[in-house]
Amino acid sequence: MKKLLILGAGTGGTIMANKMRALLERDEWDITIVDQFRTHYYQPGFLFIPFGMYKKDDVVKPKTSFLPVGVNIIFQEIDRIDGMNNHVLLKDGISLNYDFLIIATGTRVVPEETPGMKGPLWHKQVFDFYTIEGALALADFFKTWPGGELVLNIADMPIKCPVAPLEFVMFADAFFVERGLRNKVNITYVTPMSGAFTKPRASKVLGNLLAEKNINILSDFYLERVDNVKKVLVSYDEKEVPFDCLVTIPVHKGDPLIGRSGLGDEMDFVKAHKHTLQSDHFPNIFVIGDAGNFPTSKAGSVVHFQADVLTENLMCAIENRPLTDAYDGHSNCYIETGFGKGALIDFNYDTEPLPGSFPFPGIGPFGLLKETRMNHYGKLMFRWIYWHILLKGKEMPIDSKMTMAGKKM
Amino acid sequence: MAQKVIAGVTVDVTEEGYFTNPAQWTRELAAEIAKEEGVQLTDKHFDVLNFIRERFAKGEALTIRSVGNSGIIDIKGFYGLFPGAPMKKAAKVAGIPKPASCI
Ligand SMILES: Cc1cc2nc3c(=O)[nH]c(=O)nc-3n(C[C@H](O)[C@H](O)[C@H](O)COP(=O)(O)OP(=O)(O)OC[C@H]3O[C@@H](n4cnc5c(N)ncnc54)[C@H](O)[C@@H]3O)c2cc1C
């Protein structure tokens, strides 16, 4: 029996298990997937939790519900990959051999990277919403908060879903307006980037939206530490920002197992080819999603587009053919803008987000780079699509390659 | 594409002054550009500039933190060498395009 081993049963690992089980003969190929946790989190749902729009139950399901029959599932922490000998060592000492390996171990937030972040105010006045614990603690805090300085800070790039912090402040604006508290809440968006977003046209549109909503932007702020006594953020060049409630997007890193295996960069992201998704170190190791050092968004939509390319290239590698498919950096994000509206951006490695309509030119139904009600429904629908279509690796009416059709230059 | 004459040499740059062809870079040009940014280059600066150019050549992402983790200098020291916006200033002096933080 030949062996395909998948590390991580999150979005990418689950999709690949489904796709590859459908393609590889059962009597020739053994497929095994390993993850440390039994629960699958719908991470985009974390954004809705602090505002009481989703509860915990809306974002959790058992991982096993999404994995196909004929795939071995092991729940155990992975210790390291030994690429020279084609095996993976688990924490309990078990060793697994493979012919091909897919790394889908994602990224995690590391508040410990920033001095003072996990200090006495952690989950009291300093919150993250990128973990279920943080999102729930913040929901509790907001229930009785009388108002004050609400500061959102991005500690560093890259982060998962780079629009989520923008959505957060726009939701916060709507939330406090509806509570009649907006005049008591001052909202500031503090970012290490030079504007609301990195790509110029989207940055301008989104920056204007924030200004309309009376949300302040402080750009080029690179966080050094959190001072729990003075309740201020301090940057490396000694700028200070006071807060009563700090919502932080902590530094992101890959899993430490990547570093231990010698396959990553200094942030433990797997070094891999941005088009073929093959590891820089071993031709029988491939990477999907947040775990890679790909210069595009760390997002579920990226994982979904990469899955098509990876399936193709993995089949090429298995059949000893040159890798024929190339991932173009395609990413596609709904952006919640509050009050029942949303925006949508679609871009790749070379083309920045542009205005237009999506996915059907001139028709939509979604509008690119503008606020519409339909875009908001798109985001809400995404949760259903995620659980029922995306994870199962089924076809969607969106091409994995970005298209210029429907976009206006 | 814009061009700029630095120390008597014509180089291709963007409107913001970032090189579009890193091969046109020399140490002498670096010293001139640094002066425009109010920075006097030392050996330490060149260690950092070389690291940045190597990483860029390999197509790897560049962030302040990646420089801070390089073993050459920490983040505070990087701010000390290129005050204000170290990554942008260092990229300009190193003769590489403006680093776009990944999105
Ligand atoms: C607040 C928030 C909002 C978001 N909004 C959106 C959105 O609107 N649209 C969008 O497209 N994306 C969004 N995302 C991003 C999206 O959720 C992720 O990009 C996507 O889930 C990444 O999939 P992945 O397979 O790479 O990693 P994950 O799904 O995170 O899976 C990684 C898995 O690996 C396992 N693992 C890691 N290390 C080990 C180890 N050592 N041993 C065993 N198991 C291990 C983990 O337990 C985990 O199950 C959002 C994310 C967040 C946090």
Coordinates of C-alpha atoms and ligand atoms in Angstrom, one line a residue:
Chain A
M1 CA 0.0 0.0 0.0
K2 CA 1.2 3.5 -0.8
K3 CA 0.6 6.2 1.8
L4 CA -0.7 9.7 1.6
L5 CA -0.3 11.5 5.0
I6 CA -2.1 14.8 5.8
L7 CA -1.0 16.9 8.7
G8 CA -3.8 19.1 10.1
A9 CA -7.5 18.5 9.8
G10 CA -8.6 22.1 9.5
T11 CA -10.0 23.7 6.4
G12 CA -7.2 22.7 4.0
G13 CA -6.5 19.2 5.4
T14 CA -10.2 18.3 5.4
I15 CA -10.8 19.5 1.8
M16 CA -7.7 17.5 0.6
A17 CA -8.7 14.3 2.4
N18 CA -12.1 14.5 0.6
K19 CA -10.7 15.3 -2.8
M20 CA -7.9 12.7 -2.7
R21 CA -10.0 9.9 -1.3
A22 CA -12.3 10.4 -4.3
L23 CA -9.4 10.2 -6.7
L24 CA -7.0 7.6 -5.3
E25 CA -7.8 3.8 -5.5
R26 CA -8.7 2.4 -2.1
D27 CA -6.8 -0.8 -2.7
E28 CA -3.6 1.1 -3.7
W29 CA -3.6 4.1 -1.4
D30 CA -3.9 4.5 2.3
I31 CA -4.9 8.0 3.4
T32 CA -4.3 9.2 7.0
I33 CA -5.0 12.6 8.5
V34 CA -3.6 13.8 11.9
D35 CA -4.8 16.6 14.1
Q36 CA -4.4 17.4 17.8
F37 CA -8.0 18.5 18.3
R38 CA -11.4 16.9 17.7
T39 CA -13.3 20.1 17.2
H40 CA -13.5 21.9 13.9
Y41 CA -14.0 25.7 14.3
Y42 CA -15.6 27.8 11.6
Q43 CA -13.0 30.6 12.2
P44 CA -14.7 33.3 10.1
G45 CA -17.6 33.0 12.6
F46 CA -15.4 34.3 15.5
L47 CA -15.9 37.8 14.1
F48 CA -19.6 37.7 14.9
I49 CA -19.3 36.3 18.5
P50 CA -18.2 39.5 20.4
F51 CA -21.3 41.3 19.1
G52 CA -23.7 38.5 20.1
M53 CA -24.6 37.7 16.5
Y54 CA -23.2 34.1 16.7
K55 CA -23.0 31.8 19.7
K56 CA -20.3 29.1 20.3
D57 CA -22.6 26.4 18.9
D58 CA -22.8 28.2 15.6
V59 CA -19.1 27.8 15.0
V60 CA -18.1 24.3 16.3
K61 CA -18.7 20.8 14.9
P62 CA -16.8 17.6 15.3
K63 CA -14.0 17.1 12.7
T64 CA -15.0 13.6 12.0
S65 CA -18.3 14.7 10.5
F66 CA -16.4 16.2 7.5
L67 CA -13.9 13.4 6.8
P68 CA -14.9 10.7 4.3
V69 CA -15.1 7.0 4.9
G70 CA -11.8 5.3 4.0
V71 CA -9.6 7.9 5.7
N72 CA -7.7 7.0 8.9
I73 CA -8.0 9.7 11.5
I74 CA -5.5 10.1 14.3
F75 CA -6.0 12.6 17.1
Q76 CA -2.6 13.3 18.5
E77 CA -0.1 16.2 18.5
I78 CA 2.5 16.0 15.8
D79 CA 6.1 16.4 17.0
R80 CA 8.1 16.6 13.8
I81 CA 8.6 15.7 10.1
D82 CA 11.7 13.7 9.1
G83 CA 11.8 14.6 5.4
M84 CA 15.0 12.6 4.7
N85 CA 13.4 9.4 5.9
N86 CA 9.8 10.1 4.8
H87 CA 8.3 9.8 8.2
V88 CA 6.4 11.8 10.8
L89 CA 6.8 11.5 14.5
L90 CA 3.8 12.0 16.8
K91 CA 4.1 13.2 20.4
D92 CA 3.2 9.8 21.9
G93 CA 6.2 8.3 20.0
I94 CA 4.2 6.7 17.1
S95 CA 6.0 7.1 13.7
L96 CA 4.0 7.3 10.5
N97 CA 5.6 6.6 7.1
Y98 CA 4.5 8.4 3.9
D99 CA 5.0 8.4 0.2
F100 CA 3.5 11.9 -0.1
L101 CA 2.9 14.4 2.6
I102 CA 0.5 17.4 2.7
I103 CA 1.2 20.0 5.4
A104 CA -2.0 21.8 6.4
T105 CA -1.2 22.8 10.0
G106 CA -2.3 26.4 9.6
T107 CA -1.1 29.4 11.7
R108 CA -1.7 30.4 15.3
V109 CA -1.7 33.7 17.2
V110 CA 1.2 34.1 19.6
P111 CA 0.4 36.9 22.1
E112 CA 3.5 35.9 24.0
E113 CA 5.6 37.5 21.2
T114 CA 4.7 40.9 22.5
P115 CA 5.8 41.9 26.0
G116 CA 2.9 42.7 28.3
M117 CA 0.2 41.5 26.0
K118 CA -0.6 38.5 28.1
G119 CA -0.3 40.6 31.3
P120 CA -2.8 41.2 34.1
L121 CA -5.3 42.8 31.7
W122 CA -5.4 39.8 29.3
H123 CA -9.1 38.8 28.7
K124 CA -10.1 41.6 31.2
Q125 CA -9.4 44.7 29.1
V126 CA -7.1 43.2 26.5
F127 CA -8.8 40.7 24.1
D128 CA -8.2 38.8 20.9
F129 CA -11.0 37.5 18.8
Y130 CA -9.0 35.1 16.7
T131 CA -9.5 32.3 19.2
I132 CA -12.8 31.1 20.5
E133 CA -11.8 31.9 24.1
G134 CA -10.9 35.5 23.2
A135 CA -14.1 36.0 21.2
L136 CA -16.3 34.7 24.0
A137 CA -14.5 36.7 26.7
L138 CA -14.9 39.9 24.6
A139 CA -18.6 39.1 24.1
D140 CA -19.0 39.0 27.9
F141 CA -17.1 42.2 28.3
F142 CA -19.1 44.2 25.7
K143 CA -22.4 43.2 27.5
T144 CA -21.7 45.7 30.3
W145 CA -19.0 48.0 29.0
P146 CA -20.0 51.6 29.5
G147 CA -17.7 52.9 26.8
G148 CA -14.3 54.6 26.5
E149 CA -11.3 54.2 24.2
L150 CA -11.8 51.1 22.0
V151 CA -8.5 50.4 20.2
L152 CA -8.0 47.7 17.6
N153 CA -4.3 46.9 17.0
I154 CA -2.7 44.6 14.4
A155 CA 0.7 43.6 16.0
D156 CA 2.3 42.5 12.7
M157 CA 1.6 41.1 9.2
P158 CA 0.8 38.5 8.0
I159 CA -2.4 37.8 9.8
K160 CA -5.3 35.5 9.0
C161 CA -8.1 37.1 6.9
P162 CA -6.6 40.6 6.8
V163 CA -10.0 42.2 6.4
A164 CA -11.3 40.8 9.7
P165 CA -9.9 43.7 11.8
L166 CA -11.6 46.2 9.5
E167 CA -14.9 44.3 9.7
F168 CA -14.4 44.3 13.5
V169 CA -14.3 48.0 13.9
M170 CA -17.2 48.6 11.4
F171 CA -19.3 46.0 13.4
A172 CA -18.3 47.8 16.6
D173 CA -19.4 51.1 15.2
A174 CA -22.9 49.6 14.3
F175 CA -23.1 47.7 17.6
F176 CA -22.5 50.8 19.8
V177 CA -24.8 53.0 17.6
E178 CA -27.6 50.4 18.1
R179 CA -26.9 50.4 21.9
G180 CA -27.0 54.2 22.0
L181 CA -23.4 54.3 23.3
R182 CA -21.6 55.4 20.2
N183 CA -21.0 58.9 21.6
K184 CA -19.2 57.3 24.5
V185 CA -17.0 55.0 22.4
N186 CA -14.0 56.3 20.5
I187 CA -12.9 53.8 18.0
T188 CA -9.2 53.8 16.7
Y189 CA -7.7 51.4 14.2
V190 CA -4.0 51.1 14.8
T191 CA -2.0 49.3 12.1
P192 CA 1.6 48.7 11.1
M193 CA 0.6 49.2 7.4
S194 CA 0.6 52.6 5.7
G195 CA -3.2 52.7 5.4
A196 CA -6.4 50.7 6.0
F197 CA -5.2 48.0 3.6
T198 CA -2.1 47.2 1.6
K199 CA -3.4 47.2 -1.9
P200 CA -3.8 50.9 -3.0
R201 CA -7.4 51.0 -4.5
A202 CA -8.9 48.9 -1.8
S203 CA -7.1 50.8 0.9
K204 CA -8.6 54.1 -0.4
V205 CA -12.2 52.8 -0.6
L206 CA -11.9 51.1 2.9
G207 CA -10.1 54.1 4.4
N208 CA -13.0 56.3 3.2
L209 CA -15.5 53.9 4.7
L210 CA -13.8 54.1 8.1
A211 CA -13.7 57.9 7.9
E212 CA -17.4 58.0 7.1
K213 CA -18.1 55.9 10.2
N214 CA -16.0 58.2 12.4
I215 CA -13.3 55.5 13.0
N216 CA -9.8 56.9 13.4
I217 CA -6.9 55.3 11.7
L218 CA -3.3 55.4 13.1
S219 CA -1.0 53.9 10.5
D220 CA 2.7 52.9 10.5
F221 CA 2.4 51.9 14.2
Y222 CA 4.6 48.9 15.0
L223 CA 3.8 47.5 18.4
E224 CA 6.6 46.8 20.8
R225 CA 4.8 46.2 24.1
V226 CA 1.6 46.7 26.0
D227 CA 1.9 48.7 29.3
N228 CA -0.7 47.2 31.7
V229 CA -0.2 49.9 34.3
K230 CA -0.6 53.0 32.1
K231 CA -3.0 51.1 29.8
V232 CA -1.1 52.2 26.6
L233 CA 0.3 50.5 23.5
V234 CA 3.9 51.4 22.9
S235 CA 5.5 51.3 19.5
Y236 CA 9.2 50.6 18.7
D237 CA 9.7 54.3 18.1
E238 CA 8.1 55.2 21.5
K239 CA 4.6 56.3 20.2
E240 CA 1.9 55.6 22.8
V241 CA -1.9 54.9 22.3
P242 CA -4.1 54.8 25.4
F243 CA -6.9 52.3 25.6
D244 CA -9.8 51.2 27.9
C245 CA -10.5 48.2 25.8
L246 CA -7.8 46.8 23.5
V247 CA -8.7 44.3 20.8
T248 CA -5.4 42.9 19.5
I249 CA -4.6 40.8 16.5
P250 CA -1.4 39.2 17.9
V251 CA 1.6 38.2 16.0
H252 CA 1.0 35.1 13.8
K253 CA 3.3 32.1 13.4
G254 CA 3.3 28.7 11.9
D255 CA 3.2 25.7 14.2
P256 CA 6.5 25.1 16.1
L257 CA 6.7 21.6 14.5
I258 CA 7.6 23.2 11.2
G259 CA 10.7 24.9 12.8
R260 CA 11.6 21.6 14.6
S261 CA 11.5 19.9 11.2
G262 CA 13.7 22.4 9.5
L263 CA 11.1 23.2 6.8
G264 CA 10.2 26.8 7.7
D265 CA 11.2 30.4 7.7
E266 CA 11.9 32.3 11.0
M267 CA 8.2 32.6 11.6
D268 CA 7.7 28.8 11.2
F269 CA 5.9 29.2 7.9
V270 CA 6.7 26.4 5.5
K271 CA 9.0 27.5 2.7
A272 CA 7.2 26.4 -0.5
H273 CA 6.8 27.4 -4.1
K274 CA 4.1 30.0 -4.5
H275 CA 2.7 28.5 -7.8
T276 CA 3.3 24.7 -7.4
L277 CA 2.7 24.6 -3.6
Q278 CA 5.6 22.1 -3.4
S279 CA 8.0 22.3 -0.4
D280 CA 11.4 24.0 -1.2
H281 CA 13.1 21.1 0.6
F282 CA 11.4 17.8 -0.5
P283 CA 9.6 17.0 -3.8
N284 CA 7.1 14.7 -2.1
I285 CA 6.0 17.3 0.5
F286 CA 3.3 19.8 -0.4
V287 CA 1.7 22.7 1.5
I288 CA -1.8 24.2 1.6
G289 CA -3.2 27.2 3.3
D290 CA -2.1 29.3 6.2
A291 CA 0.9 27.0 7.0
G292 CA 2.8 28.2 3.8
N293 CA 4.9 31.3 3.3
F294 CA 2.8 32.2 0.2
P295 CA 2.7 36.0 -0.4
T296 CA -1.2 36.1 -0.5
S297 CA -3.9 36.3 2.1
K298 CA -4.2 33.7 4.8
A299 CA -7.8 32.9 4.1
G300 CA -10.3 30.1 3.6
S301 CA -11.0 31.2 0.1
V302 CA -7.3 30.9 -0.7
V303 CA -7.3 27.4 0.8
H304 CA -10.2 26.5 -1.4
F305 CA -8.6 27.8 -4.6
Q306 CA -5.2 26.1 -3.7
A307 CA -7.0 22.8 -3.1
D308 CA -7.8 22.5 -6.9
V309 CA -4.2 23.3 -7.8
L310 CA -2.8 20.9 -5.2
T311 CA -5.0 18.1 -6.3
E312 CA -3.8 18.4 -9.8
N313 CA -0.2 18.8 -8.9
L314 CA -0.2 15.9 -6.4
M315 CA -1.7 13.6 -9.1
C316 CA 1.1 14.8 -11.4
A317 CA 3.8 14.0 -8.8
I318 CA 2.2 10.6 -8.0
E319 CA 2.2 9.7 -11.6
N320 CA 5.7 11.0 -12.1
R321 CA 4.7 13.8 -14.5
P322 CA 6.0 17.4 -14.3
L323 CA 3.7 19.6 -12.1
T324 CA 1.3 21.2 -14.5
D325 CA -0.9 23.5 -12.4
A326 CA 0.0 26.8 -11.0
Y327 CA -1.7 28.7 -8.2
D328 CA -2.0 32.4 -9.1
G329 CA -2.6 33.9 -5.6
H330 CA -6.3 34.1 -6.1
S331 CA -8.1 35.4 -3.0
N332 CA -11.7 36.5 -2.5
C333 CA -13.1 38.1 0.6
Y334 CA -16.5 39.3 1.7
I335 CA -16.1 42.3 4.0
E336 CA -18.8 43.1 6.5
T337 CA -19.3 46.8 6.8
G338 CA -22.0 46.9 9.4
F339 CA -25.8 47.8 9.3
G340 CA -26.6 44.8 7.1
K341 CA -24.2 45.7 4.3
G342 CA -21.0 44.3 3.0
A343 CA -18.3 44.7 0.4
L344 CA -16.3 42.1 -1.7
I345 CA -12.8 42.0 -3.0
D346 CA -11.3 39.6 -5.5
F347 CA -7.5 39.6 -6.4
N348 CA -4.3 37.6 -7.0
Y349 CA -0.5 37.9 -6.8
D350 CA -0.4 40.4 -9.6
T351 CA -3.8 42.2 -9.7
E352 CA -5.0 44.3 -6.9
P353 CA -8.7 44.4 -5.9
L354 CA -10.7 46.3 -8.5
P355 CA -14.4 47.5 -8.7
G356 CA -16.9 45.6 -10.8
S357 CA -19.4 42.7 -10.4
F358 CA -18.9 39.0 -9.4
P359 CA -18.9 36.2 -10.3
F360 CA -20.9 37.0 -13.5
P361 CA -19.7 40.1 -15.4
G362 CA -22.2 42.9 -15.4
I363 CA -24.7 40.8 -13.4
G364 CA -23.1 40.0 -10.1
P365 CA -25.0 39.3 -7.9
F366 CA -22.2 40.6 -5.8
G367 CA -20.6 44.0 -6.2
L368 CA -16.8 44.3 -6.1
L369 CA -15.2 47.0 -3.9
K370 CA -18.5 48.6 -3.0
E371 CA -21.0 48.4 -0.1
T372 CA -24.2 46.4 -0.9
R373 CA -26.8 44.4 1.0
M374 CA -26.2 41.4 -1.3
N375 CA -22.5 41.2 -0.2
H376 CA -23.6 40.9 3.4
Y377 CA -25.9 38.0 2.5
G378 CA -22.9 36.5 0.7
K379 CA -20.9 36.4 3.9
L380 CA -23.8 34.9 5.9
M381 CA -24.3 32.3 3.2
F382 CA -20.6 31.5 3.3
R383 CA -21.0 29.7 6.7
W384 CA -23.5 27.3 5.1
I385 CA -21.3 26.8 2.0
Y386 CA -18.3 26.2 4.3
W387 CA -19.9 23.4 6.3
H388 CA -21.8 21.8 3.4
I389 CA -19.8 22.3 0.2
L390 CA -16.3 23.7 0.8
L391 CA -15.0 21.2 3.5
K392 CA -16.4 18.3 1.5
G393 CA -14.3 19.4 -1.5
K394 CA -17.3 19.7 -3.8
E395 CA -17.4 21.9 -6.9
M396 CA -18.3 25.6 -6.5
P397 CA -19.2 28.0 -9.4
I398 CA -16.1 30.0 -8.9
D399 CA -12.9 29.3 -10.8
S400 CA -9.7 28.8 -8.8
K401 CA -7.9 31.2 -11.2
M402 CA -8.8 34.9 -10.9
T403 CA -10.5 36.3 -14.0
M404 CA -10.6 39.9 -15.2
A405 CA -14.1 39.5 -16.6
G406 CA -16.5 41.8 -14.7
K407 CA -13.7 44.0 -13.3
K408 CA -13.2 47.6 -14.2
M409 CA -9.7 49.0 -14.5
Chain B
M1 CA 8.9 54.5 -15.5
A2 CA 10.8 57.3 -13.8
Q3 CA 14.6 57.6 -13.8
K4 CA 16.8 59.3 -11.3
V5 CA 20.4 60.4 -11.3
I6 CA 22.2 59.5 -8.1
A7 CA 25.9 60.3 -7.8
G8 CA 26.2 60.7 -11.5
V9 CA 24.5 57.3 -12.3
T10 CA 21.1 57.0 -13.9
V11 CA 18.9 54.4 -12.3
D12 CA 15.3 53.2 -12.8
V13 CA 13.0 54.1 -9.9
T14 CA 9.3 54.3 -9.0
E15 CA 7.6 57.6 -8.3
E16 CA 8.4 57.1 -4.6
G17 CA 12.1 56.5 -5.4
Y18 CA 12.3 52.7 -5.0
F19 CA 14.6 50.8 -7.5
T20 CA 12.8 48.7 -10.0
N21 CA 16.0 46.9 -11.0
P22 CA 18.0 45.8 -8.0
A23 CA 20.9 44.9 -10.2
Q24 CA 21.6 48.6 -10.7
W25 CA 22.4 49.0 -7.0
T26 CA 26.0 49.7 -5.7
R27 CA 27.3 50.5 -2.2
E28 CA 28.1 54.0 -3.5
L29 CA 24.5 54.6 -4.6
A30 CA 23.3 53.2 -1.2
A31 CA 25.3 55.8 0.6
E32 CA 23.9 58.6 -1.5
I33 CA 20.3 57.5 -1.1
A34 CA 20.8 57.0 2.7
K35 CA 22.0 60.6 2.9
E36 CA 18.8 61.8 1.3
E37 CA 16.9 59.8 4.0
G38 CA 19.1 61.5 6.7
V39 CA 21.1 58.3 7.4
Q40 CA 24.9 57.9 7.6
L41 CA 25.7 54.3 6.6
T42 CA 27.9 52.1 8.8
D43 CA 29.1 48.5 8.5
K44 CA 26.1 47.4 10.5
H45 CA 23.8 49.1 8.0
F46 CA 25.5 47.2 5.2
D47 CA 25.0 43.9 7.0
V48 CA 21.3 44.6 7.2
L49 CA 21.1 45.8 3.6
N50 CA 22.9 42.7 2.3
F51 CA 20.5 40.5 4.3
I52 CA 17.5 42.4 2.8
R53 CA 18.9 42.1 -0.7
E54 CA 19.5 38.3 -0.3
R55 CA 16.0 37.7 1.0
F56 CA 14.5 39.7 -1.8
A57 CA 16.5 37.8 -4.4
K58 CA 15.2 34.6 -3.0
G59 CA 11.6 35.9 -3.4
E60 CA 11.0 35.7 0.3
A61 CA 8.6 38.1 2.2
L62 CA 10.3 40.9 4.1
T63 CA 8.9 42.3 7.3
I64 CA 10.4 44.3 10.2
R65 CA 10.1 41.1 12.3
S66 CA 12.0 39.0 9.8
V67 CA 14.9 41.5 9.9
G68 CA 14.6 41.5 13.7
N69 CA 14.9 37.7 13.7
S70 CA 17.8 37.6 11.3
G71 CA 20.4 37.4 14.0
I72 CA 22.0 40.5 12.6
I73 CA 20.0 43.0 14.6
D74 CA 16.9 43.2 16.8
I75 CA 13.9 45.3 15.9
K76 CA 14.8 48.1 18.3
G77 CA 18.3 48.3 16.7
F78 CA 16.7 48.3 13.2
Y79 CA 14.6 51.3 14.2
G80 CA 17.9 52.9 15.5
L81 CA 19.6 52.4 12.1
F82 CA 16.6 53.6 10.0
P83 CA 14.4 55.8 12.2
G84 CA 10.7 56.2 11.6
A85 CA 9.8 53.6 9.0
P86 CA 12.8 51.1 9.0
M87 CA 11.5 48.6 6.4
K88 CA 10.6 51.2 3.9
K89 CA 13.7 53.2 4.3
A90 CA 16.0 50.2 4.3
A91 CA 14.3 48.8 1.2
K92 CA 14.9 52.1 -0.6
V93 CA 18.5 52.2 0.4
A94 CA 19.0 48.5 -0.4
G95 CA 17.8 49.2 -4.0
I96 CA 14.8 46.8 -3.9
P97 CA 11.1 47.5 -4.6
K98 CA 8.9 48.7 -1.8
P99 CA 7.9 45.7 0.3
A100 CA 4.2 45.1 0.2
S101 CA 3.2 43.4 3.4
C102 CA 1.3 40.3 2.4
I103 CA -2.4 40.4 2.5
Ligands
LIG1 C1 -11.5 35.8 13.0 C2 -11.3 35.2 11.7 C3 -12.0 35.5 10.6 C4 -11.8 34.9 9.4 N1 -12.6 35.3 8.3 C5 -12.4 34.7 7.1 C6 -13.3 35.0 6.0 O1 -14.2 35.8 6.1 N2 -13.1 34.4 4.8 C7 -12.0 33.5 4.6 O2 -11.9 33.0 3.5 N3 -11.2 33.2 5.7 C8 -11.4 33.7 6.9 N4 -10.6 33.4 7.9 C9 -9.4 32.5 7.7 C10 -9.7 31.0 7.6 O3 -10.4 30.6 8.7 C11 -8.3 30.3 7.5 O4 -7.5 30.9 6.6 C12 -8.5 28.8 7.2 O5 -9.3 28.2 8.1 C13 -7.1 28.2 7.1 O6 -7.2 26.8 6.9 P1 -5.9 25.9 7.1 O7 -6.3 24.5 6.7 O8 -4.7 26.5 6.5 O9 -5.6 26.0 8.7 P2 -6.7 25.6 9.9 O10 -8.0 25.4 9.4 O11 -6.4 26.5 11.0 O12 -6.2 24.1 10.3 C14 -4.9 23.8 10.9 C15 -5.1 22.5 11.7 O13 -3.8 22.0 12.0 C16 -3.8 21.5 13.3 N5 -2.5 21.5 13.9 C17 -1.5 22.5 13.8 N6 -0.4 22.1 14.4 C18 -0.6 20.8 14.8 C19 0.3 19.9 15.5 N7 1.5 20.2 15.9 N8 -0.2 18.6 15.8 C20 -1.5 18.3 15.4 N9 -2.3 19.2 14.8 C21 -1.9 20.4 14.5 C22 -4.7 22.4 14.1 O14 -5.3 21.8 15.2 C23 -5.8 22.7 13.0 O15 -6.9 21.9 13.1 C24 -10.8 33.9 9.2 C25 -10.0 33.6 10.3 C26 -10.2 34.2 11.5 C27 -9.4 33.8 12.7

